[in-house]
Short mmCIF file of C-alpha atoms and ligand atoms in Angstrom, two decimals:
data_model
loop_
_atom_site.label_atom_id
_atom_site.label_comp_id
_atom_site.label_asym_id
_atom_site.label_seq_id
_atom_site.Cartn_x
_atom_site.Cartn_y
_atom_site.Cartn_z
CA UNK U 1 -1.33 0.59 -32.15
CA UNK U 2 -1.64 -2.54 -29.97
CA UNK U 3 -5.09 -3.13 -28.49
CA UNK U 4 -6.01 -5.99 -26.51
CA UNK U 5 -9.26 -6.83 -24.65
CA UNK U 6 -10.24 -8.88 -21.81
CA UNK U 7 -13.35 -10.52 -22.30
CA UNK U 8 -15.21 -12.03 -19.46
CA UNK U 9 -18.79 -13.24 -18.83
CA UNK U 10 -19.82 -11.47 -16.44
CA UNK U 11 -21.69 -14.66 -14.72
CA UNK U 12 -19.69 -14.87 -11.84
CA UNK U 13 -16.93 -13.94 -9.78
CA UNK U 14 -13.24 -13.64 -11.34
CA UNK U 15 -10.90 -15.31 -10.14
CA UNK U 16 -7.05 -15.90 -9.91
CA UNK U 17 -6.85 -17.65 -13.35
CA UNK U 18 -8.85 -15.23 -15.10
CA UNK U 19 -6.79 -12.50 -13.44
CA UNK U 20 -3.73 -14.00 -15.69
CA UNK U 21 -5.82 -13.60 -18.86
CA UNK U 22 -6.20 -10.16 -17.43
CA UNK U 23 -2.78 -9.41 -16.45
CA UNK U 24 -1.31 -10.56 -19.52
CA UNK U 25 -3.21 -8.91 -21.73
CA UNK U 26 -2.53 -5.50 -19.60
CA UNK U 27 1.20 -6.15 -19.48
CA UNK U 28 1.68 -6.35 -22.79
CA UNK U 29 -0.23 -3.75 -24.01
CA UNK U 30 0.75 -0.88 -21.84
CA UNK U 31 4.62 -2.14 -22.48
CA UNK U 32 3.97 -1.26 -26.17
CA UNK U 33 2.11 1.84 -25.11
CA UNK U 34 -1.28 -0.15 -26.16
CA UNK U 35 -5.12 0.33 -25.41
CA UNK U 36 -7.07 -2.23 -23.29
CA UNK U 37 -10.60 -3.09 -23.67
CA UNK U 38 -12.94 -4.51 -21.05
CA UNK U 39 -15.77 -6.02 -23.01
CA UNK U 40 -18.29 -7.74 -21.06
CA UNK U 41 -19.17 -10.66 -23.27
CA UNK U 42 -23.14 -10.52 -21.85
CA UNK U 43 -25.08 -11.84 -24.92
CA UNK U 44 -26.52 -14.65 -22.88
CA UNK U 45 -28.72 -12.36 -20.57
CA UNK U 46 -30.40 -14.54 -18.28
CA UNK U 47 -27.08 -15.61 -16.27
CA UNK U 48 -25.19 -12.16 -16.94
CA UNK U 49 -25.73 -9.79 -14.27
CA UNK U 50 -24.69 -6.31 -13.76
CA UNK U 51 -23.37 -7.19 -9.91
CA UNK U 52 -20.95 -9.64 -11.35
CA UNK U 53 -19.54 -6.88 -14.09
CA UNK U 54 -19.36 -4.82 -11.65
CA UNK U 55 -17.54 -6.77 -8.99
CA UNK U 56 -15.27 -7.93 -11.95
CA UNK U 57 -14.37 -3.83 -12.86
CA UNK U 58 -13.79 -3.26 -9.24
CA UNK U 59 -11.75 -6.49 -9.37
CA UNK U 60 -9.73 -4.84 -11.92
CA UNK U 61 -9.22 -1.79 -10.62
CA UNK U 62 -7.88 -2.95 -7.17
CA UNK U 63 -4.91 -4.94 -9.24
CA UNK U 64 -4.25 -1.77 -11.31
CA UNK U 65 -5.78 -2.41 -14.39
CA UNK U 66 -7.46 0.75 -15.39
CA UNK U 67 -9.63 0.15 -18.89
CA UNK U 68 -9.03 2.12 -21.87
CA UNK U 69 -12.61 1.45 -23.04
CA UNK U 70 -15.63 -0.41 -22.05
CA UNK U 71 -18.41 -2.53 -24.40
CA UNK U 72 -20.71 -4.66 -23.35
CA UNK U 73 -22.04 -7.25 -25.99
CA UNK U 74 -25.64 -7.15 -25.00
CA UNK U 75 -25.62 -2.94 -26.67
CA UNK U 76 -23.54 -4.78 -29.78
CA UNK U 77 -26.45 -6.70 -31.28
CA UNK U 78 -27.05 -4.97 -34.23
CA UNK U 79 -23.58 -5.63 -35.59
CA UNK U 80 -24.04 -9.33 -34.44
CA UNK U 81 -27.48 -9.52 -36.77
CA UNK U 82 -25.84 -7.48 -39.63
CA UNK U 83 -22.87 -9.89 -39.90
CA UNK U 84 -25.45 -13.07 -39.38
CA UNK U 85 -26.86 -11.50 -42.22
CA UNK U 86 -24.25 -11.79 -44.36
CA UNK U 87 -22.91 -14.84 -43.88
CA UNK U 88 -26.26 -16.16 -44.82
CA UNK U 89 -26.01 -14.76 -47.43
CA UNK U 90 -22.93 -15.44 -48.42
CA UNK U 91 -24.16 -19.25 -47.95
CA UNK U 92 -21.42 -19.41 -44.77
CA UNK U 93 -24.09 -19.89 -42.33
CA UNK U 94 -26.72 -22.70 -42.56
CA UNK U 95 -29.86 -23.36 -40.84
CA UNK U 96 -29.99 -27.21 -38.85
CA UNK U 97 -32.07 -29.04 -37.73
CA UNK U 98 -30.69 -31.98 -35.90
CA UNK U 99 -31.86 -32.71 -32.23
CA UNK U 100 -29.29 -33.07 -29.78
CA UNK U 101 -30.19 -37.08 -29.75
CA UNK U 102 -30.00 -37.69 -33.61
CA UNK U 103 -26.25 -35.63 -33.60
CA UNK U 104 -25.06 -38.44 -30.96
CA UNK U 105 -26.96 -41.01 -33.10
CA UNK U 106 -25.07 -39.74 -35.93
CA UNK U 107 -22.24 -39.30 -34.16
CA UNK U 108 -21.98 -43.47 -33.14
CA UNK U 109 -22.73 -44.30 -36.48
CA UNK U 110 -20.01 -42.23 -37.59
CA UNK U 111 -17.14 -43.46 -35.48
CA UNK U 112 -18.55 -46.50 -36.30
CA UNK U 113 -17.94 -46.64 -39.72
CA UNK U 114 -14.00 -45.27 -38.70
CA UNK U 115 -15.05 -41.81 -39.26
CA UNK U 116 -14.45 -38.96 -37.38
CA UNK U 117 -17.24 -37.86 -35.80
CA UNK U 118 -17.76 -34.62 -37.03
CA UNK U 119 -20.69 -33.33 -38.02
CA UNK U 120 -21.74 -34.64 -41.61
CA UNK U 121 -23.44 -31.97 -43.19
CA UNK U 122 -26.93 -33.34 -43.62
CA UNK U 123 -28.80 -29.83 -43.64
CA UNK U 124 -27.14 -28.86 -46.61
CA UNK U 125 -29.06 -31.10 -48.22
CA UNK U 126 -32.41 -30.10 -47.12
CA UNK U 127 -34.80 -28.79 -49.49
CA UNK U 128 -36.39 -25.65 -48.97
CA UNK U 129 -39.87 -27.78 -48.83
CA UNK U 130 -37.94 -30.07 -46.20
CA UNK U 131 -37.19 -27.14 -43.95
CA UNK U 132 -40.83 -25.48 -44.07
CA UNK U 133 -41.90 -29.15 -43.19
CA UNK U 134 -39.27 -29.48 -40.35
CA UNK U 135 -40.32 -25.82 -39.35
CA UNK U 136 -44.08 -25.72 -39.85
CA UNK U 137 -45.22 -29.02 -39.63
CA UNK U 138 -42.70 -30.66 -37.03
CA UNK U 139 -42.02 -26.71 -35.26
CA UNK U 140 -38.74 -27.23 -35.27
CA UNK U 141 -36.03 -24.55 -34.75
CA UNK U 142 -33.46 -24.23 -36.93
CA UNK U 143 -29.97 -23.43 -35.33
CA UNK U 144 -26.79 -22.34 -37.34
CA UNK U 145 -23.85 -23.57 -38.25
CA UNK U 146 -20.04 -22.16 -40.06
CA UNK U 147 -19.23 -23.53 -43.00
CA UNK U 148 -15.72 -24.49 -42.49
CA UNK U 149 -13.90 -24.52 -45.95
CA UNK U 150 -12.10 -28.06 -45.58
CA UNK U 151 -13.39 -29.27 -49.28
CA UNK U 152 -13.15 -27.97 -52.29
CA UNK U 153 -15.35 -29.71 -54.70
CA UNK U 154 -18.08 -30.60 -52.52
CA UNK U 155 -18.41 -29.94 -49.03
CA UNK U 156 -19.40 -33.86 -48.36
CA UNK U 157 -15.82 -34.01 -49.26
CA UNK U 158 -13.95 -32.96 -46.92
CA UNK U 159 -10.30 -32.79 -47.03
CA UNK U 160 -6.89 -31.90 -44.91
CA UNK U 161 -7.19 -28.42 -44.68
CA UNK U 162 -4.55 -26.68 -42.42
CA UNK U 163 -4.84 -23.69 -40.61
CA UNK U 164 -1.80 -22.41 -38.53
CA UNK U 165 -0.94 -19.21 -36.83
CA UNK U 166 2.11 -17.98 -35.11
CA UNK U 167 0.95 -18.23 -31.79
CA UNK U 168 2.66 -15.73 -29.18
CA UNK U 169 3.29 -18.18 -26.72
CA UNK U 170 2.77 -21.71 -28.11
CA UNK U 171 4.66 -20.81 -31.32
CA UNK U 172 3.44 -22.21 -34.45
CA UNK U 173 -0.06 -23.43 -34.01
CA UNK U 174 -1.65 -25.94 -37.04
CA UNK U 175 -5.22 -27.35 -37.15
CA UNK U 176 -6.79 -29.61 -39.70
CA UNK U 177 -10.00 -27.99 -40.25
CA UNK U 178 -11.16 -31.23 -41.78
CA UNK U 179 -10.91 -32.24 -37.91
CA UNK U 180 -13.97 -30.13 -36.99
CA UNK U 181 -17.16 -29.89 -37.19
CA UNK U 182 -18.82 -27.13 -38.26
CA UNK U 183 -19.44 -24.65 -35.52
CA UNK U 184 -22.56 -23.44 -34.04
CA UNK U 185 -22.75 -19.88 -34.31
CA UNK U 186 -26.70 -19.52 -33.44
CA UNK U 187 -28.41 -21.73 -31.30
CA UNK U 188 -32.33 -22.62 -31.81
CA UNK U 189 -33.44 -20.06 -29.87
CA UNK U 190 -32.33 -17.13 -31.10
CA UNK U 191 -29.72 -16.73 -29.13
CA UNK U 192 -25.42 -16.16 -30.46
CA UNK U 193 -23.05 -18.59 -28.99
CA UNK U 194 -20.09 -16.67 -27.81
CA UNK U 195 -17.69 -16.90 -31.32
CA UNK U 196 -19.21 -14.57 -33.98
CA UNK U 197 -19.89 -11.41 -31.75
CA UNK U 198 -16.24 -12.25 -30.46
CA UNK U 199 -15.19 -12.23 -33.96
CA UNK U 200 -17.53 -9.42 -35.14
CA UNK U 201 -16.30 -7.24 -31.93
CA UNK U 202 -12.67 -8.10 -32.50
CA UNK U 203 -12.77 -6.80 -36.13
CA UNK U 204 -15.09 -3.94 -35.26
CA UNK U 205 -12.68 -3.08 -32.39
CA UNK U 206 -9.99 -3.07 -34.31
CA UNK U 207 -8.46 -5.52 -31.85
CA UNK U 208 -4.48 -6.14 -32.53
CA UNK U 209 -3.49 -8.89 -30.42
CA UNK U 210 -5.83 -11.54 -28.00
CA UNK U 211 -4.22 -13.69 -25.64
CA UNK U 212 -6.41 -16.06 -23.57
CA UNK U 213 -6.60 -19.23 -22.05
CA UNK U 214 -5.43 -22.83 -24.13
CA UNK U 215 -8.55 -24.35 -23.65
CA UNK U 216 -9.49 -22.06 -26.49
CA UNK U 217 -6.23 -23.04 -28.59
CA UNK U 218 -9.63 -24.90 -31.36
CA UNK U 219 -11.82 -22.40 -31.18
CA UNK U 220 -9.01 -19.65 -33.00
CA UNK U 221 -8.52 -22.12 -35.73
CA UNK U 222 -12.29 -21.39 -36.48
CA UNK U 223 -12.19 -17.79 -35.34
CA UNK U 224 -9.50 -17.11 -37.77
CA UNK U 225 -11.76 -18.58 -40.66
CA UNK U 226 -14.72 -16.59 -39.01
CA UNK U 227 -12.81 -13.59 -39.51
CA UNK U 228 -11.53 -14.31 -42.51
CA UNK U 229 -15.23 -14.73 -43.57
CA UNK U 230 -16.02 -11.35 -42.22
CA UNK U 231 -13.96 -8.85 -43.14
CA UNK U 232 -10.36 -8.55 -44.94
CA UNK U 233 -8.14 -6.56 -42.18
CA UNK U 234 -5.41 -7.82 -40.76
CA UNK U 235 -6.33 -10.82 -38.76
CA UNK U 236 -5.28 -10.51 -35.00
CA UNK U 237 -1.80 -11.96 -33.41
CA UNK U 238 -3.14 -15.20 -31.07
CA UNK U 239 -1.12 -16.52 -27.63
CA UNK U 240 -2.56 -18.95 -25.50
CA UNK U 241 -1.53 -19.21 -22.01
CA UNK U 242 -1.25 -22.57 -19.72
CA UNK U 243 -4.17 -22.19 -17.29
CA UNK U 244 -3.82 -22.32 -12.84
CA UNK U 245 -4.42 -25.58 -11.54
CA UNK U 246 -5.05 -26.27 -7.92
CA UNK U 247 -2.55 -28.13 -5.68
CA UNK U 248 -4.39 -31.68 -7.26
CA UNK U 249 -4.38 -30.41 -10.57
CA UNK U 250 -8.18 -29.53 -10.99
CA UNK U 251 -9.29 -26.82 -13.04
CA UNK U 252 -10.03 -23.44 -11.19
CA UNK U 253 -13.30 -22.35 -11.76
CA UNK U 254 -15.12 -19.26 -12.14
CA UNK U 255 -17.32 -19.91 -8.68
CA UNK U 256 -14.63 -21.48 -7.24
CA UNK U 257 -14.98 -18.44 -3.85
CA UNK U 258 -11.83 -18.81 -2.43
CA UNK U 259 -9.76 -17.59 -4.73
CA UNK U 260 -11.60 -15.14 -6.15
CA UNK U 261 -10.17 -12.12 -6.39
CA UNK U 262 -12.41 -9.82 -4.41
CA UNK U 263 -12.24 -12.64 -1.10
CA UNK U 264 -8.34 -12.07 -1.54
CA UNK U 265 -8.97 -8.70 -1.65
CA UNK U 266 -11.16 -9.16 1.64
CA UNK U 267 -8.79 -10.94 3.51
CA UNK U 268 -6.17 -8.68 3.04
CA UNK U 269 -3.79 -9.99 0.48
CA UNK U 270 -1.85 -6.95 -1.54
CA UNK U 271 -2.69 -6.52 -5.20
CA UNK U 272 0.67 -6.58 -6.11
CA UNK U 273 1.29 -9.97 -4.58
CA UNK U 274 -1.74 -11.48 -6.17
CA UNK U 275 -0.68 -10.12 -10.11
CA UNK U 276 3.03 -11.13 -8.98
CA UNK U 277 1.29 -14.53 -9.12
CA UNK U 278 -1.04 -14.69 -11.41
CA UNK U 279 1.23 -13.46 -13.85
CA UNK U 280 4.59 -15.39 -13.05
CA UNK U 281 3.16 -18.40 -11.69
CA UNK U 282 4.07 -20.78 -14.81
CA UNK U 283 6.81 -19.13 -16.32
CA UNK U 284 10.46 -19.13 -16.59
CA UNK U 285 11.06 -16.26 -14.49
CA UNK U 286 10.96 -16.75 -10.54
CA UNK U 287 7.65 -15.86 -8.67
CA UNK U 288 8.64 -12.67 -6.85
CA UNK U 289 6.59 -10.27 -5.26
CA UNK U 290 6.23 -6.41 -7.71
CA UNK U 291 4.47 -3.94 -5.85
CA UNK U 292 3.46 -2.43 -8.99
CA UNK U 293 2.18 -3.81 -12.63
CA UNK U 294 4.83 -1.41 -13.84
CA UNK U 295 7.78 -3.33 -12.57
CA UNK U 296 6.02 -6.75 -13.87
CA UNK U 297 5.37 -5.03 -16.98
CA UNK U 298 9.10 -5.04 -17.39
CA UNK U 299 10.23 -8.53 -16.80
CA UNK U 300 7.46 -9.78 -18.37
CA UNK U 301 6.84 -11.32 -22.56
CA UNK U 302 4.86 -13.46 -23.55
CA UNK U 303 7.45 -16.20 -24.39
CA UNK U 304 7.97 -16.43 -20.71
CA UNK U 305 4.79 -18.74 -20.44
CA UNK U 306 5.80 -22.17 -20.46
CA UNK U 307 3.42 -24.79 -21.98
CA UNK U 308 2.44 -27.07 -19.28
CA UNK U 309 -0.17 -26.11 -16.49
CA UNK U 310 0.58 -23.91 -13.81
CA UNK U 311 0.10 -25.73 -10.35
CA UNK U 312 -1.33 -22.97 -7.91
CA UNK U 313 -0.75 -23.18 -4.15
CA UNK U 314 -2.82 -20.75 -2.21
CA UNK U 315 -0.17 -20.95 -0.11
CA UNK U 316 2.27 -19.02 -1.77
CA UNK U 317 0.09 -16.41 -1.43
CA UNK U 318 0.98 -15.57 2.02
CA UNK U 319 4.92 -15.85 1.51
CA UNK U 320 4.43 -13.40 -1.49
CA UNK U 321 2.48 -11.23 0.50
CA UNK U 322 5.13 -11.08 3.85
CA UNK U 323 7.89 -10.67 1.02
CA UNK U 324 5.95 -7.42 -0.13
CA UNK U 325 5.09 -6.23 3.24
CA UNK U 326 8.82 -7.04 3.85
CA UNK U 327 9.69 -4.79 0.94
CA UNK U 328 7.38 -2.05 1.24
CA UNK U 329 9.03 1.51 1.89
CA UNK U 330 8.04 3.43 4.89
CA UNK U 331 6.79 6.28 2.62
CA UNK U 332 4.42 3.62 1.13
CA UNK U 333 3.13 2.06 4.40
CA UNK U 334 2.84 5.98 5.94
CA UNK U 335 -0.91 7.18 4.83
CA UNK U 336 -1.97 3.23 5.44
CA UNK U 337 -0.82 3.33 9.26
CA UNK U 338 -2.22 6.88 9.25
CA UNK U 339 -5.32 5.65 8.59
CA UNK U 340 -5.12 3.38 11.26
CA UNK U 341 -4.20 5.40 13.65
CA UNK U 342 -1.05 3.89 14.05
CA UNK U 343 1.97 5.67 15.30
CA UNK U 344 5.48 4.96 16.13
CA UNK U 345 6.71 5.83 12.49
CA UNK U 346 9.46 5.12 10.21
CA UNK U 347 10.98 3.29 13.59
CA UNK U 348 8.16 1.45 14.00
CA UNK U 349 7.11 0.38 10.53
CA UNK U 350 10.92 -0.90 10.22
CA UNK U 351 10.65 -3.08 13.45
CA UNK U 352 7.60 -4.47 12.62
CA UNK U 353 7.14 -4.89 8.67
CA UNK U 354 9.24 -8.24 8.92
CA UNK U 355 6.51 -9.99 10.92
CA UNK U 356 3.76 -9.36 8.97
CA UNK U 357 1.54 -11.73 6.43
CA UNK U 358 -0.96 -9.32 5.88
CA UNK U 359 -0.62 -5.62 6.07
CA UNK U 360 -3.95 -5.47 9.14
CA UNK U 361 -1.85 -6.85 11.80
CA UNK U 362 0.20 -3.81 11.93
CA UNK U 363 -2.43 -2.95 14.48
CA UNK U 364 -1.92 -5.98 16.85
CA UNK U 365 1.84 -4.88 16.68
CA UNK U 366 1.13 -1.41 17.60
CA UNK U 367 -0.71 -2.51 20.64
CA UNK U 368 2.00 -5.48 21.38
CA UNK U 369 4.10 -2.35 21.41
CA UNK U 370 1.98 0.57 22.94
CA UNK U 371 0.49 -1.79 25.73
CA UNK U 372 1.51 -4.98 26.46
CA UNK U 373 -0.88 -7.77 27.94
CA UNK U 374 0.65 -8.00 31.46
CA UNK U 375 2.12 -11.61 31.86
CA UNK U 376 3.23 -14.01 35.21
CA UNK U 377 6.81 -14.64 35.45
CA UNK U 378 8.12 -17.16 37.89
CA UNK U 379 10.45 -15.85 41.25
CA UNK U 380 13.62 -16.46 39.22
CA UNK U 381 12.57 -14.71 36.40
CA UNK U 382 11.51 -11.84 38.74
CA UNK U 383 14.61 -11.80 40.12
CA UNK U 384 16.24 -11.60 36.80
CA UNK U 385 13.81 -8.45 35.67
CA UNK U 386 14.86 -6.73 38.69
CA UNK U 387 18.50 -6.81 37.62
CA UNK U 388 17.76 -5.85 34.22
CA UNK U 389 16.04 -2.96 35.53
CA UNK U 390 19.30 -1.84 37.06
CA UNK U 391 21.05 -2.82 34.58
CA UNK U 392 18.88 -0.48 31.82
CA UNK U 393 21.56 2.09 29.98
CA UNK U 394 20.87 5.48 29.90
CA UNK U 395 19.07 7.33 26.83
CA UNK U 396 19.44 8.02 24.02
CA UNK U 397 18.54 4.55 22.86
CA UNK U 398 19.29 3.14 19.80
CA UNK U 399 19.81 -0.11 18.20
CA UNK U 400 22.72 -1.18 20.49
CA UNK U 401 21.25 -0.61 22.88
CA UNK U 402 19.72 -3.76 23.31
CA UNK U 403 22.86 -5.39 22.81
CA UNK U 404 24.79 -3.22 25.50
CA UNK U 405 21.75 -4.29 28.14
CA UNK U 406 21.95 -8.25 27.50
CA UNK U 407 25.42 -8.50 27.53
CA UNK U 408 25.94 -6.92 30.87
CA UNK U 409 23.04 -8.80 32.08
CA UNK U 410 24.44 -11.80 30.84
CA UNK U 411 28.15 -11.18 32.79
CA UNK U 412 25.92 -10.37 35.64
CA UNK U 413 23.53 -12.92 35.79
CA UNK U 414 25.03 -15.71 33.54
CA UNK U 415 21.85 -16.52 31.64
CA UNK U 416 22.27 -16.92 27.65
CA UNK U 417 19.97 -17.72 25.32
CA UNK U 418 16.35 -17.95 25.42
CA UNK U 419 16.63 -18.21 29.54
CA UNK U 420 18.14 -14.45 29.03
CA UNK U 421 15.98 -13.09 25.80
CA UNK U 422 12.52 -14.24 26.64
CA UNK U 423 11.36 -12.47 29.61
CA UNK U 424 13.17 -9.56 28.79
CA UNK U 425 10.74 -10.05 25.45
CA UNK U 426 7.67 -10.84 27.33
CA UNK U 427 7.93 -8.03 29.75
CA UNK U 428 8.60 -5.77 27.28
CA UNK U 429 6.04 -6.94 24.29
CA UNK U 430 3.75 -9.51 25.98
CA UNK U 431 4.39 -12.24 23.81
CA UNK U 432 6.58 -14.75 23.04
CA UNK U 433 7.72 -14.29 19.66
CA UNK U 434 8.02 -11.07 17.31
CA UNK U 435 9.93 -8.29 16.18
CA UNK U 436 13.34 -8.08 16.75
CA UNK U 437 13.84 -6.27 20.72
CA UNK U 438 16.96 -4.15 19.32
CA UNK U 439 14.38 -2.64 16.91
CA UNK U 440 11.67 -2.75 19.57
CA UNK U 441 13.43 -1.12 22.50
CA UNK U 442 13.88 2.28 21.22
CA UNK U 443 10.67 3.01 19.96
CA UNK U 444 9.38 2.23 23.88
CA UNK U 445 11.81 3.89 25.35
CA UNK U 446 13.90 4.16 28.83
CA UNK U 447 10.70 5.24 31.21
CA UNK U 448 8.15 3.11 29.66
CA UNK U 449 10.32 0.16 29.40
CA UNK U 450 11.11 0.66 33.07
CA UNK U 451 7.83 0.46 33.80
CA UNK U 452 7.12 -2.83 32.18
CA UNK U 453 9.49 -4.37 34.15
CA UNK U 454 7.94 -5.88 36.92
N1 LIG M 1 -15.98 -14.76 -22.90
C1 LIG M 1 -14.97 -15.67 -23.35
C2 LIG M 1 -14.51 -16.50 -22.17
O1 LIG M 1 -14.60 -16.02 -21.05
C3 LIG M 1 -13.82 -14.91 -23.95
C4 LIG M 1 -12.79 -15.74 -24.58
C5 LIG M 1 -11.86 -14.90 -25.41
O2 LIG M 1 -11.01 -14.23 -24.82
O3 LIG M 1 -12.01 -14.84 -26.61
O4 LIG M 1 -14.10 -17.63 -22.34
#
């Protein structure tokens, strides 16, 4: 069965960009009839907080993504230590002892000598009296590193070892191992860097298929050999996904406020229009507004992504969100203007939904329409109401009506145009501009518009 997870730190606010990682991840699962796992990657537990995994599950929840399960690394530690444990002893994992001064030291001298300045292995050649010296007598903390297998006599030998995957967006993915260093996995505190309980929870998971952003295209190259290292399942199906940039092409990041998703939730944008683009923002398919992750479940595969960045304009946010509103069926909007006490109905909602950027000015409508601000007209324009007033039809209104009223008013009177249309539109709605007066007219009806005729 597919299973995917999403795998935040919950350090911060999400935000649009790591609502794709998300999305995509949901998408495909549940088209496959897959399981989705939340898993709050909290080992580092000073900056974690529960407020922030919290606001990212309610995050979640408001776009439609409803987890299958839940894990939280900082419960997971025992199966962090137990695979630590073997890779130790399995002479994978090595204790160093390098500052971070003497690795750029070593680093210079490296790419001096035309070498690429990966990390060269010294520790392996510590004796086990150098390390109590380094330890006891210097109190130096040891932190650990992968051996990558890029050699295969001696690992001072390294060599071009490739390690490719059939990624499900990129396509086929290679990496020289011989290209990296060998990874951290423990730092001198203590404390796990992020890839081995990834890899550890992945396996233990039973995770099928992980798609995240590109900027971790390296790190699977060493995953993979982590896993490899760990365990002899199948190892899991990779795609990497072009990242948002902003209008200038910066990165988004995770404090970045304004587009986080809970202040688009605040002011007002729809879920649907947000995961509309988050997920086809960057692809080949056009960025239309789905009310529901069902209906972008459908259009949507992974080899949709294309590979260059994904330039993000806040403002197509709004047009998204008018195109939903635009969309939206009366029976959907119903229990929404309920709740705000709105009347006027299926009439109204129909009149009105073009107008709107977010769904909250419904209620400015509904008092445009109910009550009108009284406004100042000018003697002609008086005039010109008067005669309209006479020139009212009779009920039942309906949508030609409107057109029945202007046109005699306009053999009568000879205005056209905007000298004809607006004060019939201010009298009747108070402003200048809005929904269309054909649409309008018979939701205020005969007496009522009578009276707001001056
Ligand atoms: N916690 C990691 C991150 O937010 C997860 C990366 C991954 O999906 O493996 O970058």
């Amino acid at each position: 069965m597919t299973k995917v997870r999403f795998a935040p730190s919950p350090t911060g606010k999400i935000h649009i960009g790591n609502a794709r990682t998300a999305l995509l991840n949901w998408l495909y699962a549940k088209k496959r009839g897959g399981s989705f796992i939340l898993r709050f990657d909290d080992t580092d537990q000073e900056r974690s907080k529960q407020e922030y995994a919290d606001a990212i599950s309610a995050d979640l929840d408001w776009m439609g993504i409803k987890p299958d399960q839940v894990v939280r690394q900082s419960e997971r530690f025992p199966l962090y230590d137990e695979a630590r444990d073997r890779l130790i002893k399995a002479g994978l994992l090595y204790p160093c002892y390098e500052t971070p001064d003497e690795l750029e030291r070593q680093r210079k001298r490296r790419l001096g000598r035309g070498l690429p300045p990966v990390y060269d292995r010294s520790a392996l050649k510590l004796s086990d009296d150098d390390r109590q010296k380094l330890e006891e007598e210097e109190g130096r903390k040891p932190h650990w590193r992968f051996l990558l297998k890029n050699f295969e006599k001696t690992p001072f030998e390294t060599q071009r070892t490739e390690v490719f995957w059939q990624d499900l967006i990129r396509g086929h993915q290679v990496v020289d191992l011989a290209s990296l260093s060998d990874p951290v996995l423990i730092r001198g505190d203590g404390t796990y860097l992020y890839t081995l309980p990834s890899c550890v929870d992945d396996v233990d998971l039973g995770v099928t298929h992980v798609m995240r952003g590109d900027d971790h295209v390296t790190n699977t190259a060493v995953q993979l050999e982590v896993f490899k290292a760990l365990s002899d399942k199948d190892l899991p199906v990779f795609g990497h996904h072009n990242l948002l940039q902003d209008k200038t092409g910066g990165g988004l990041s995770k404090r970045l406020g304004s587009l986080s998703i809970e202040s688009l939730h605040v002011e007002g944008y729809e879920p649907g229009a947000v995961a509309s683009l988050a997920t086809l923002i960057g692809t080949s398919l056009p960025v239309e507004p789905k009310a529901e992750l069902s209906e972008l479940s459908k259009l949507f595969e992974p080899e949709v992504v294309t590979k260059s960045a994904a330039k993000f304009d806040p403002e197509d946010l709004k047009g998204l969100n008018s195109r939903l509103l635009q969309a939206m069926p009366y029976k959907t909007a119903k229990a929404r203007l309920d709740e705000l006490n709105i009347g006027g109905g299926e009439a109204f909602w129909e009149a009105i939904k073009g107008n709107l950027t977010f769904f909250n000015e419904v209620s400015y409508w509904w008092s445009a329409i109910q009550s009108p601000e009284k406004v100042d007209f000018s003697q002609e324009d008086l005039a010109f109401l008067g005669k309209a007033k006479q020139l009212l039809p009779q009920e039942p209104f309906d949508e030609e009506t409107w057109s029945l009223w202007t046109k005699s008013l306009k053999q009568d009177t000879g205005r056209k145009g905007k000298a004809l249309f607006l004060p019939l539109r201010r009298a009747l709605t108070g402003v200048e501009s809005g929904p269309e007066l054909k649409a309008v007219l018979p939701i205020v009806g005969r007496k009522e518009t009578l009276a707001r005729l001056p």
